[in-house]
PDB file of C-alpha atoms in Angstrom:
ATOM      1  CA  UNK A1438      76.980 -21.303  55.296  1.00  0.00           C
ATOM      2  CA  UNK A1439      80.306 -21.929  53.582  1.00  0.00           C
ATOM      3  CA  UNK A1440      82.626 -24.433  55.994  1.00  0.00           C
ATOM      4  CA  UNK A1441      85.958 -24.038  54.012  1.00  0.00           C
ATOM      5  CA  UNK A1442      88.061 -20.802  55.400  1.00  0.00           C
ATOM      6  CA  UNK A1443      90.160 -18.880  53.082  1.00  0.00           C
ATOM      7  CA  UNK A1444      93.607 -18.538  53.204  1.00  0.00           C
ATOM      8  CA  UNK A1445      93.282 -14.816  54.580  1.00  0.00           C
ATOM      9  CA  UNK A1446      90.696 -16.450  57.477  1.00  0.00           C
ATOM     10  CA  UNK A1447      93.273 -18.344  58.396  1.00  0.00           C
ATOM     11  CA  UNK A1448      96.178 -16.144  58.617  1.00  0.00           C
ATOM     12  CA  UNK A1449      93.732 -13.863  60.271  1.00  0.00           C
ATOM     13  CA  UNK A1450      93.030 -16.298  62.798  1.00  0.00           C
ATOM     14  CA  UNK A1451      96.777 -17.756  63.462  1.00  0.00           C
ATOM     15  CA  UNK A1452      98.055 -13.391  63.694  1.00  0.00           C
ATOM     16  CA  UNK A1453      95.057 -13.190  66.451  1.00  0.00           C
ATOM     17  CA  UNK A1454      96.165 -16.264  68.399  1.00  0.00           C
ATOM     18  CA  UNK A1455      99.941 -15.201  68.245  1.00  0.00           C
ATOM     19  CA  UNK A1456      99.316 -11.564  69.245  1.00  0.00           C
ATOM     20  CA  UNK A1457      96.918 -13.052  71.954  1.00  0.00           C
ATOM     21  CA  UNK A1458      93.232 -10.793  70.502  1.00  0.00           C
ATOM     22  CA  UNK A1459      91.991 -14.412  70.186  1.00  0.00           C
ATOM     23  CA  UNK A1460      91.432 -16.511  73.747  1.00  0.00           C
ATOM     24  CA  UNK A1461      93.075 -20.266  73.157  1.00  0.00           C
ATOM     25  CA  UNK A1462      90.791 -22.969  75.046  1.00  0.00           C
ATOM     26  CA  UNK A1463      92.601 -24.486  77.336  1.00  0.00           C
ATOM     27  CA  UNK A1464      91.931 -28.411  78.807  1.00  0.00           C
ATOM     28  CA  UNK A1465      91.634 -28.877  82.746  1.00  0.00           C
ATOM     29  CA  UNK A1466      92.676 -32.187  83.698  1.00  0.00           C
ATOM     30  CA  UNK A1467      89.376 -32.104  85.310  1.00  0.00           C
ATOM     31  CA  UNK A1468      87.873 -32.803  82.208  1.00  0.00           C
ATOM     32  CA  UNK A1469      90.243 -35.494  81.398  1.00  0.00           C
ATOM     33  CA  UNK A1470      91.182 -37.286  84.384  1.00  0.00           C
ATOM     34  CA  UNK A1471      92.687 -40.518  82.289  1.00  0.00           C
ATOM     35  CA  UNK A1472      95.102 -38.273  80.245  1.00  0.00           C
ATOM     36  CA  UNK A1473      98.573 -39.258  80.805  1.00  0.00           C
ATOM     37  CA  UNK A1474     101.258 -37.151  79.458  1.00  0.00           C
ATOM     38  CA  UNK A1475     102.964 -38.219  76.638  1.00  0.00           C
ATOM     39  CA  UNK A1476     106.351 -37.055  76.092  1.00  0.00           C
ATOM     40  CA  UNK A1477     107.436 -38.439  72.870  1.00  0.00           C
ATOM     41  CA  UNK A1478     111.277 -36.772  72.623  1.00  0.00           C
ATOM     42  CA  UNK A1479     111.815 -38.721  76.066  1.00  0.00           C
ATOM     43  CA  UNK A1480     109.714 -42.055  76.234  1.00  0.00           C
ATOM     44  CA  UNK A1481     111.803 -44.874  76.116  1.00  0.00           C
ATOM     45  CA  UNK A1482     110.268 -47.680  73.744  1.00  0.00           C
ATOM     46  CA  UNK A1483     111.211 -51.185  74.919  1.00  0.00           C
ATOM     47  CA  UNK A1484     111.395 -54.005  72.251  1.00  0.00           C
ATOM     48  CA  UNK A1485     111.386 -57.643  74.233  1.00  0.00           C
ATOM     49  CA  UNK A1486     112.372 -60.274  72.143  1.00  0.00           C
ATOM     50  CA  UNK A1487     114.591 -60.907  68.973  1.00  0.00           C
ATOM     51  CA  UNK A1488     114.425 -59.441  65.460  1.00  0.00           C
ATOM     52  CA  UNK A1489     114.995 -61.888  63.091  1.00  0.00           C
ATOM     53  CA  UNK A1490     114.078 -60.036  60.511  1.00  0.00           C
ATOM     54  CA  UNK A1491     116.754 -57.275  61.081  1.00  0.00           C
ATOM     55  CA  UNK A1492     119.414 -60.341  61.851  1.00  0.00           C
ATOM     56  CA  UNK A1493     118.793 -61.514  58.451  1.00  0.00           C
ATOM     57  CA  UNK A1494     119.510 -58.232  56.759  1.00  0.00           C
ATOM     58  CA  UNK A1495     122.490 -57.738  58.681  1.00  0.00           C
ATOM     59  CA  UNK A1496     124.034 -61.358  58.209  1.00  0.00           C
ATOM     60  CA  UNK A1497     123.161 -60.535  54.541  1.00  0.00           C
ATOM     61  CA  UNK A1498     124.451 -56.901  54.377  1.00  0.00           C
ATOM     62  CA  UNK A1499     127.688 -57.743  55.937  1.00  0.00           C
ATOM     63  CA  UNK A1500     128.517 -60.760  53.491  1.00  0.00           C
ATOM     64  CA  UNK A1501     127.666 -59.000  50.665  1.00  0.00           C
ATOM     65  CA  UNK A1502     129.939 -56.094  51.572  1.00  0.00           C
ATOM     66  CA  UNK A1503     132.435 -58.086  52.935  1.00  0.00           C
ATOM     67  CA  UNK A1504     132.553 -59.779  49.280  1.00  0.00           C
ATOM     68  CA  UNK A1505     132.259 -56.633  47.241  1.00  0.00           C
ATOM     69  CA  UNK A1506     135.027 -54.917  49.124  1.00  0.00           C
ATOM     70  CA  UNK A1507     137.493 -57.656  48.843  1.00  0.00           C
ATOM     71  CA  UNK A1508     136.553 -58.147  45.373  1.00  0.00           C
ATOM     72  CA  UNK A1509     137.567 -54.348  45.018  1.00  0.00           C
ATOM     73  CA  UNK A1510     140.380 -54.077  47.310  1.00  0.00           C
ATOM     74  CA  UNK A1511     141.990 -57.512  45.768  1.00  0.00           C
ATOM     75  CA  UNK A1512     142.620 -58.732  49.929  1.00  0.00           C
ATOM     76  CA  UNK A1513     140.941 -60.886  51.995  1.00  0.00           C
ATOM     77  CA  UNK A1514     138.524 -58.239  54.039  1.00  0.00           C
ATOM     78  CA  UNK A1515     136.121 -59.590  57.416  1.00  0.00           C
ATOM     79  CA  UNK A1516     132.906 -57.652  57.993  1.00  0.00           C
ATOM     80  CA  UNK A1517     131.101 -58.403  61.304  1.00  0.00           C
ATOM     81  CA  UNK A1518     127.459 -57.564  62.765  1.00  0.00           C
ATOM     82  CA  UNK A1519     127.662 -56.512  66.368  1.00  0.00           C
ATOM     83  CA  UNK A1520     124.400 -57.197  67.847  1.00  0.00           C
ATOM     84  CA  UNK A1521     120.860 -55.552  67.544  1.00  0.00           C
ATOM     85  CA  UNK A1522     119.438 -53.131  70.444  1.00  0.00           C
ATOM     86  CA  UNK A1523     116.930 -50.356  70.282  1.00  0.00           C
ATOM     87  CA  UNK A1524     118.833 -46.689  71.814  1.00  0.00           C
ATOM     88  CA  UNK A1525     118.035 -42.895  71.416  1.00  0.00           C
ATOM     89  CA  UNK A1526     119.896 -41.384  68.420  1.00  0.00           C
ATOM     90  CA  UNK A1527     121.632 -39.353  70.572  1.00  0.00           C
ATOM     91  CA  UNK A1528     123.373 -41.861  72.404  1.00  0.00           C
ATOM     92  CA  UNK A1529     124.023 -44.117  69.402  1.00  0.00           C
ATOM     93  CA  UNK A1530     125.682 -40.721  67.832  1.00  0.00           C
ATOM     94  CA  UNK A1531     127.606 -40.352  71.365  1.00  0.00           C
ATOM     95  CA  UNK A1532     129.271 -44.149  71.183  1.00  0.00           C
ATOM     96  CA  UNK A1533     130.577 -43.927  67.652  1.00  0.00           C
ATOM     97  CA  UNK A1534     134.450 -44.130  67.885  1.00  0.00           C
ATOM     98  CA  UNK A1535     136.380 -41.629  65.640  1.00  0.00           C
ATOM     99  CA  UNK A1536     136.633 -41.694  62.638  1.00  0.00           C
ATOM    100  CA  UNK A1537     133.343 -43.671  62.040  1.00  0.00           C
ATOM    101  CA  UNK A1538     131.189 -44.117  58.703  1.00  0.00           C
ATOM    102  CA  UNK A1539     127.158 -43.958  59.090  1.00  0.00           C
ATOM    103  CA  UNK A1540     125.325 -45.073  55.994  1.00  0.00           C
ATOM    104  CA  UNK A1541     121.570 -44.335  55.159  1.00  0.00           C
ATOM    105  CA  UNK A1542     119.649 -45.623  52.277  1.00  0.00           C
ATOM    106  CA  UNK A1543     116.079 -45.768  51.105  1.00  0.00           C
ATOM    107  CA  UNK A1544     114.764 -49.002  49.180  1.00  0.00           C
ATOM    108  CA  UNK A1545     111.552 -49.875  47.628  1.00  0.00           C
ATOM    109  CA  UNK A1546     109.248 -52.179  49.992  1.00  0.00           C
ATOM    110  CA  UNK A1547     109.965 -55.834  49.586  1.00  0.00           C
ATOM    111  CA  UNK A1548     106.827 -57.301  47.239  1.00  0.00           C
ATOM    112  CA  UNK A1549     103.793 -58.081  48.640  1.00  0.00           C
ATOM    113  CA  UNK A1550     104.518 -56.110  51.724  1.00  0.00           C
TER     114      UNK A1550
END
């Protein structure tokens, strides 16, 4: 017996679990009375320590920008790092003053990572 469904099998299969022909198995807890739910939009992830690591980047970062801007600009320019902490998107999005600037940028990993 073949083990590979066919694209039709499976549209056939997801149109008779949405219009409800097919019965979804459901889990009690009964059978899994360990499981803990896992919300992962809301858990909070906790990071104890410092990150070095990051520190380093950011010390770097902002002396390198600080230097390219004033080199630019022709003035005498300061760059600072505030410190690091770990917060929801939402809130970091929420305590941006106006007018802010967010960069993002992508980068090869470092070698031999």
């Amino acid at each position: 017996m073949n083990q590979v469904l066919t694209q039709d099998e499976i549209n056939s299969l997801l149109r008779g679990l949405s219009e409800g022909d097919i019965e979804q198995d459901s889990v009690e807890m009964d059978e899994a009375p360990n499981a803990k739910k896992f919300d992962l939009a809301n858990q909070e992830r906790i990071i104890r320590g410092r990150m070095p690591t990051m520190e380093l980047i950011h010390d770097r970062f902002a002396r390198q920008f600080r230097t390219s801007l004033g080199n630019f600009l022709g003035r005498t320019c300061f760059a600072n790092v505030g410190g690091i902490e770990m917060i929801k998107f939402g809130l970091f999005m929420k305590k941006l003053p106006l007018p802010s600037s967010l960069h993002i940028f992508r980068m090869p990993p470092l070698s031999g990572y």
